[in-house]
Structure formats: C-alpha cells, structure tokens
Amino acid sequence: MSAAARASRKWIWLGATLAVGGAGYLLYYGPGQKFTFETKKSGGASHTLLAPDALDPNAFRTFKLSDVKQYNHNTNIFTFDFDDPKAKYNGKTASCVLFKADIDGKEVVRPYTPVSRPNTIGHLNFVIKHYPKGVMSKHVHSLKKGDSIEIKGPIPKYPYEPNKFENLVLIAGGTGITPMVQMIEEVLLNPNDKTKITFLFANVSVDDILLKETLDKLAEKYPDRFKIHYIVDKVDKAQAKTWQGEVGYLTVKMLKKLSPMPAKKDDESLLVMVCGPPGFMKLLSGEKTKDFKQGELTGLLKDLGFTEKNVFKF
Ligand SMILES: Cc1cc2nc3c(=O)[nH]c(=O)nc-3n(C[C@H](O)[C@H](O)[C@H](O)COP(=O)(O)OP(=O)(O)OC[C@H]3O[C@@H](n4cnc5c(N)ncnc54)[C@H](O)[C@@H]3O)c2cc1C
C-alpha cells in the first residue's frame, strides 16, 4: 500500500457535523484518537466574546508547535498553540495569516490559511504542503513539537455574507483548497445559508487530493448545497479503471460541463473564487497584481463570459 493510501486510511469520516459551544466541527476519527480541524473545544458564545484575540494584525507574535499529523505523502496538519490558552482565533471567513521565520540568516515571510473556525480557543491548525525546494514550507516541515514560528494576522481576504449569491463556484489547485475549506464550512454549517456551492478541485494526481473523504461525505450529506468535481493532471493505469473525475488541465469545455455559468454580463447571483499556484491562476483567471490587488480578469473564466464582478482571486 502506498504511503498516501496508508495515511488516508487514518482519516475515517464519521459523517457528523456537530455544533459544540458555538463552533462548527467537521469530525474525523483516527486510530485511538478523535481528530477534528478543531482539536480542542472552542468556548461558548459568551465565553469567546470575552476571550482575548490571539493574533495581532500589526505585529508578529510567537506561537509554539504543539502537534503535527501527517496528512498524505507531502502534506501535514500543524497545530500551533497560543501563548494564552484562553485566547481566541480572531479571524473571519475568509482570512489568512503571515508566517515569519529566520531561515539561514534571512527573514522569510509567507501567507498561510488557518483551517480552524473563527473563535477557536487556544490554537490554530494549518494544512501545509512540503515543497522540497520551498524555503518556508521546508522550514515548517522541519519543526519539532515545542519549536516556534512567528505569526501575524488575520489578513481579511473576502468578507463573506450568507445568501448574497445563489451559486458559489470554488476552483482550487492543490493547497489552494485551504481558503475553500473556510468558505465551505462557513456556508454549510449555517442552516440559514441557502447558497449552493460547486467545488472544482484540481490536483497533480489522485494521491495529492487533500481531504477527499471529507469532501465526498459533505457532498453526500448536503446533496442540494454542495457538489464536488475532481480534476487530476494524470492517472496511472490502475487508477484509470476506477477514476470518475476529469483528467488533464482545466479547459473551457470542462468548466462548461462542471460549473454554473453566468446567465448575463456581471451576473450578480454567481461568485467564482479561485486559489492555486501561479500557473493555475494564470490559466483560470490571471494572477493578482504584485501589490496583491485583484488585477485584470483573463484566462478561461474571461473566455467563458465571467467578469471582474463575479470572480475573486484569493
Ligand atoms: C493567500 C495565500 C494563502 C496560502 N495558504 C497556504 C496554505 O494554507 N497551505 C500551504 O501549503 N500553502 C499556502 N500558500 C502558499 C504558501 O504561501 C507558499 O507559497 C508555499 O508554502 C511555498 O512557499 P516556500 O517558501 O516553501 O516556497 P518558495 O521558496 O517560495 O518556492 C520555491 C519553489 O517551490 C515551488 N513552489 C512554491 N510554491 C508553489 C506552489 N504554490 N505550487 C507549486 N510549486 C510551488 C516552486 O518550485 C518554487 O520555485 C498560500 C498562498 C497564498 C498567497
């Protein structure tokens, strides 16, 4: 059995979405342990209101690595504890944070997206992929429990409002899934939010797909509100026999088949959110500008009649 298959067997979905103390939980079970993205209980509504903010948007604070779980062959889930165990994660959906570290005498800063729910008490979880030549990701993957990292934030990315759109189309490449996790939880855990989500998730190979079991169970649990389509660059011969998703890079034809399309120019009932590595962004929507503005819409989404009004680049 491959390392990826072994790792993914550890994560058995219980099919339960629980509301505990005001925070939503997507619950997993690993051997001998229960695991959620929220590995520790969040406080009740009044409790979290009083809790101090863990993050400072204007200054880096130091957080200790308290837990690491292997997710698959190149990605781990990292838990960083707040200094004050009563402090809360003061980010809203959708936000990211900045990691800073001194690596080989150089200050390195990179953005990462917490997968913990807003108001989580005591800690933050991150899903981080290891790039063998990646400066920060290699550093984070080399950290041992008790080591620390500096984190600043939250940096608000998109102020989501329930029921603002009829359809939300999320298109992610690889670890671009992390802000989508925030969006999916925010929408599905709110029974009053009627927004329908179509999630197109592109990966290099089947073994690279993060959270597949979780996503499949969500699609089963919320058939009217959540649809997922997987796209992989390639499949091997054995996988080709059973693979039901798409194969190859995203194309206009694939998008037309898988995603709701704008009914008219600037269609306000529809929002597409895109997140992924530079090549992926270029293909779909064009990259953001160097000063992190949305920039011009180009790529497949423009070809399909989407406009800057209904596309958001994370
Ligand atoms: C808003 C935002 C949120 C993000 N959230 C997350 C997150 O939650 N989890 C996560 O793992 N990453 C996330 N990223 C990506 C992250 O910020 C880093 O870019 C990534 O970890 C690589 O940094 P590095 O220093 O290791 O690599 P670098 O030293 O910057 O790059 C070295 C080499 O690594 C490879 N590489 C780097 N980035 C990518 C990539 N995205 N795709 C393919 N190859 C790449 C390339 O070969 C590159 O030449 C996010 C990015 C943004 C903009």
XYZ file of C-alpha atoms and ligand atoms in Angstrom:
367
model
C 0.000 0.000 0.000
C 1.349 3.469 -0.857
C 2.278 5.932 1.902
C -0.560 8.145 0.694
C -3.082 5.327 0.899
C -1.810 4.377 4.370
C -2.097 7.970 5.537
C -5.543 8.464 4.065
C -6.793 5.277 5.780
C -6.119 7.009 9.079
C -8.840 9.506 8.326
C -12.223 7.930 8.549
C -15.122 10.271 8.247
C -17.835 9.747 10.802
C -20.322 11.735 8.799
C -21.028 14.026 11.711
C -21.136 17.776 11.723
C -21.580 18.884 15.291
C -22.158 22.255 16.808
C -20.142 22.392 20.030
C -20.017 25.548 22.092
C -20.943 27.710 19.143
C -18.146 26.462 16.880
C -18.761 24.093 13.988
C -16.924 20.811 13.867
C -16.125 18.581 10.945
C -15.316 15.418 12.810
C -12.753 12.777 11.891
C -11.571 9.685 13.621
C -8.014 8.414 13.625
C -6.708 5.249 15.296
C -7.033 5.663 19.058
C -7.991 9.315 18.819
C -10.638 11.699 17.725
C -9.461 14.420 15.434
C -11.147 17.478 14.077
C -9.745 20.585 12.499
C -10.823 21.897 15.893
C -8.757 19.505 18.007
C -9.695 21.273 21.227
C -13.054 22.583 22.324
C -13.950 26.145 21.493
C -15.732 28.106 24.179
C -19.419 29.033 24.178
C -20.622 32.234 22.520
C -20.335 34.404 25.654
C -17.021 32.800 26.558
C -15.468 33.519 23.153
C -16.779 37.092 23.209
C -14.710 37.744 26.333
C -11.652 35.823 25.164
C -8.663 37.954 24.139
C -7.551 37.973 20.488
C -4.717 35.559 19.796
C -3.442 37.348 16.694
C -2.318 40.919 16.179
C -2.790 42.231 12.622
C 0.037 44.739 13.147
C 2.705 42.664 14.870
C 4.152 39.165 14.723
C 3.524 37.015 17.784
C 5.313 33.786 18.633
C 3.368 30.504 18.644
C 4.563 27.041 19.656
C 4.054 23.957 17.522
C 2.071 21.536 19.694
C 1.056 18.839 17.222
C 1.832 17.545 13.723
C -0.248 14.990 11.859
C 0.787 13.512 8.561
C -1.992 14.014 6.068
C -0.505 12.480 2.933
C 2.843 11.951 1.221
C 3.731 15.668 1.138
C 1.278 17.471 3.425
C 0.910 17.703 7.200
C -1.577 19.313 9.557
C 0.233 21.605 12.002
C -1.253 22.828 15.288
C 0.228 25.966 16.828
C -0.799 26.837 20.399
C -1.491 30.379 21.519
C 0.591 31.671 24.441
C -2.650 32.341 26.278
C -4.697 29.107 26.167
C -7.874 31.165 26.664
C -7.239 33.400 23.639
C -9.389 33.025 20.521
C -8.618 32.946 16.808
C -9.851 36.395 15.824
C -10.088 35.769 12.064
C -13.262 35.822 9.993
C -14.091 33.852 6.852
C -12.132 34.221 4.668
C -8.772 35.296 6.145
C -5.140 34.274 6.017
C -2.105 34.984 8.210
C 1.607 35.577 7.631
C 4.315 33.211 8.888
C 7.761 34.696 9.549
C 10.974 32.831 10.277
C 14.691 33.452 10.213
C 15.979 30.854 7.745
C 19.720 30.675 7.025
C 20.127 34.247 8.241
C 17.322 35.603 6.053
C 13.910 36.787 7.149
C 11.290 34.803 5.201
C 7.577 35.671 5.199
C 4.802 33.621 3.517
C 0.991 33.602 3.750
C -0.893 30.554 5.087
C -4.592 29.939 5.658
C -5.868 28.647 9.010
C -8.329 25.795 8.654
C -9.636 26.388 12.188
C -13.026 28.008 12.596
C -13.263 31.653 13.697
C -13.286 31.929 17.533
C -11.411 28.654 18.063
C -9.852 28.827 21.517
C -6.204 28.103 22.282
C -4.717 27.055 18.951
C -4.718 27.265 15.150
C -4.489 24.463 12.588
C -2.837 24.703 9.177
C -2.635 22.284 6.255
C 0.812 22.851 4.742
C 2.346 21.175 1.731
C 6.066 20.449 1.626
C 7.887 21.712 -1.468
C 11.375 20.128 -1.499
C 12.817 23.412 -2.777
C 10.417 25.633 -0.867
C 12.125 27.802 1.741
C 9.282 28.267 4.243
C 7.403 25.010 3.674
C 10.631 23.022 4.189
C 11.286 25.006 7.361
C 7.784 24.409 8.757
C 8.016 20.689 7.954
C 11.341 20.531 9.835
C 9.858 21.984 13.040
C 9.549 19.725 16.080
C 6.911 19.932 18.789
C 7.843 22.832 21.076
C 9.549 24.807 18.271
C 8.031 28.152 17.427
C 7.066 30.326 14.484
C 6.029 33.961 14.258
C 2.528 34.677 13.011
C 0.809 37.964 12.164
C -2.807 38.460 11.162
C -5.567 37.945 10.451
C -5.496 39.417 6.965
C -9.102 39.587 5.751
C -9.400 38.242 2.207
C -13.094 38.232 1.411
C -15.978 39.360 3.652
C -18.463 36.552 3.018
C -22.182 37.276 3.564
C -24.717 34.419 3.703
C -27.267 34.305 0.861
C -25.604 37.089 -1.105
C -25.143 34.684 -4.031
C -27.277 31.874 -5.332
C -24.210 29.998 -6.539
C -20.674 29.968 -5.244
C -18.146 28.317 -7.554
C -14.881 27.463 -5.789
C -11.951 26.494 -8.009
C -8.783 25.360 -6.236
C -5.453 23.885 -7.267
C -3.577 21.800 -4.645
C -3.175 23.621 -1.323
C -5.405 26.343 -2.781
C -8.058 24.271 -1.009
C -7.289 25.900 2.369
C -9.345 29.104 1.923
C -12.025 26.965 0.278
C -12.256 24.887 3.487
C -13.089 28.130 5.309
C -15.740 29.002 2.713
C -17.297 25.517 2.619
C -17.558 25.311 6.420
C -18.928 28.832 6.687
C -21.719 28.099 4.190
C -22.634 24.512 5.080
C -22.515 24.919 8.857
C -25.075 27.722 8.607
C -28.509 26.130 8.086
C -29.919 29.548 7.158
C -27.489 29.978 4.285
C -29.090 28.658 1.091
C -26.054 29.312 -1.128
C -25.187 26.410 -3.423
C -21.505 25.507 -3.724
C -19.863 23.891 -6.734
C -16.272 22.977 -5.906
C -13.800 22.185 -8.703
C -10.661 20.755 -7.137
C -7.611 20.262 -9.383
C -4.559 18.252 -8.334
C -1.494 16.724 -9.945
C -2.503 13.146 -9.096
C -5.170 11.224 -7.198
C -2.732 10.762 -4.270
C -2.362 14.542 -3.970
C -6.056 15.214 -3.322
C -6.403 16.654 0.171
C -9.460 15.910 2.330
C -11.136 13.791 -0.361
C -13.087 11.620 2.081
C -14.304 14.690 3.938
C -15.372 16.444 0.768
C -17.144 13.342 -0.571
C -19.058 12.933 2.670
C -20.066 16.582 2.620
C -21.360 16.153 -0.931
C -23.376 13.152 0.309
C -24.669 14.993 3.357
C -25.602 18.204 1.530
C -26.597 16.985 -1.954
C -28.582 20.149 -2.717
C -25.971 22.584 -1.433
C -22.574 21.083 -2.206
C -21.250 19.486 -5.380
C -17.630 18.480 -5.873
C -15.725 17.667 -9.066
C -12.134 16.434 -9.049
C -9.689 17.097 -11.848
C -6.222 15.493 -11.933
C -3.370 16.151 -14.349
C -2.790 12.429 -14.813
C -3.884 8.987 -13.594
C -1.873 5.782 -13.696
C -3.197 2.669 -15.451
C -4.621 1.088 -12.296
C -6.386 4.297 -11.223
C -7.767 4.900 -14.729
C -10.084 1.883 -14.310
C -11.948 3.399 -11.363
C -11.322 7.154 -11.605
C -14.586 9.028 -12.129
C -13.242 12.572 -12.202
C -11.733 14.567 -15.037
C -8.180 14.138 -16.336
C -5.986 16.915 -17.772
C -5.696 20.644 -17.232
C -8.936 22.599 -16.876
C -10.414 23.722 -20.194
C -13.363 25.840 -21.338
C -15.207 22.620 -22.211
C -14.610 21.107 -18.767
C -15.717 24.268 -16.982
C -18.898 24.467 -19.076
C -19.687 20.892 -18.107
C -18.917 21.219 -14.387
C -19.760 24.768 -13.310
C -22.775 27.089 -13.332
C -22.252 29.787 -15.964
C -23.215 33.475 -15.798
C -26.721 33.999 -17.212
C -25.805 37.544 -18.245
C -22.908 40.009 -18.054
C -21.897 40.794 -14.431
C -24.432 38.180 -13.216
C -24.751 39.043 -9.515
C -26.227 35.705 -8.492
C -22.889 33.994 -9.003
C -19.412 34.314 -7.481
C -16.356 32.336 -8.565
C -13.435 32.123 -6.115
C -10.067 30.933 -7.396
C -6.971 29.861 -5.447
C -3.896 27.953 -6.515
C -0.292 28.147 -7.653
C 0.743 30.838 -10.164
C 0.361 28.664 -13.307
C -3.108 27.608 -12.214
C -4.203 31.197 -11.562
C -2.808 32.261 -14.928
C -4.813 29.577 -16.713
C -8.099 30.310 -14.917
C -8.273 33.991 -14.147
C -4.887 35.666 -14.416
C -2.726 36.270 -11.364
C -3.196 39.018 -8.799
C -1.055 42.121 -9.205
C 2.336 42.443 -7.484
C 0.721 44.651 -4.825
C -1.895 41.912 -4.181
C -4.792 43.651 -5.960
C -7.295 41.559 -7.922
C -5.903 42.695 -11.276
C -7.422 42.175 -14.688
C -9.543 39.083 -15.305
C -8.032 36.947 -18.058
C -7.857 33.213 -18.797
C -10.599 30.614 -19.102
C -13.083 32.450 -16.876
C -12.905 35.542 -19.052
C -13.299 33.382 -22.174
C -16.479 31.966 -20.631
C -18.072 35.381 -20.075
C -17.277 35.871 -16.378
C -16.297 39.411 -15.411
C -14.290 41.032 -12.606
C -17.630 41.473 -10.776
C -18.124 37.737 -10.360
C -14.580 36.460 -9.862
C -12.489 36.697 -6.681
C -8.815 35.680 -6.625
C -7.536 34.620 -3.173
C -3.224 33.840 0.417
C -2.378 32.577 0.395
C -2.661 31.552 1.281
C -1.882 30.374 1.272
N -2.208 29.361 2.130
C -1.488 28.207 2.103
C -1.809 27.108 2.973
O -2.743 27.173 3.787
N -1.050 25.985 2.873
C 0.010 25.871 2.006
O 0.659 24.816 1.973
N 0.337 26.908 1.190
C -0.365 28.060 1.224
N 0.002 29.105 0.412
C 1.270 29.014 -0.346
C 2.419 29.477 0.587
O 2.282 30.846 0.909
C 3.811 29.325 -0.041
O 3.818 29.940 -1.304
C 4.221 27.861 -0.187
O 4.256 27.223 1.085
C 5.623 27.785 -0.803
O 6.495 28.594 -0.074
P 8.022 28.186 0.096
O 8.721 29.287 0.807
O 8.124 26.827 0.684
O 8.484 28.064 -1.423
P 9.361 29.137 -2.233
O 10.728 29.158 -1.655
O 8.604 30.412 -2.299
O 9.372 28.479 -3.663
C 10.367 27.544 -4.033
C 9.848 26.589 -5.084
O 8.759 25.831 -4.550
C 7.818 25.562 -5.558
N 6.528 26.180 -5.218
C 6.326 27.170 -4.347
N 5.032 27.444 -4.221
C 4.396 26.615 -5.045
C 3.042 26.400 -5.331
N 2.064 27.098 -4.710
N 2.744 25.440 -6.243
C 3.712 24.714 -6.838
N 5.015 24.867 -6.582
C 5.350 25.799 -5.698
C 8.346 26.111 -6.806
O 9.072 25.100 -7.462
C 9.264 27.206 -6.331
O 10.220 27.513 -7.280
C -0.785 30.253 0.385
C -0.507 31.295 -0.505
C -1.294 32.429 -0.514
C -0.972 33.534 -1.498
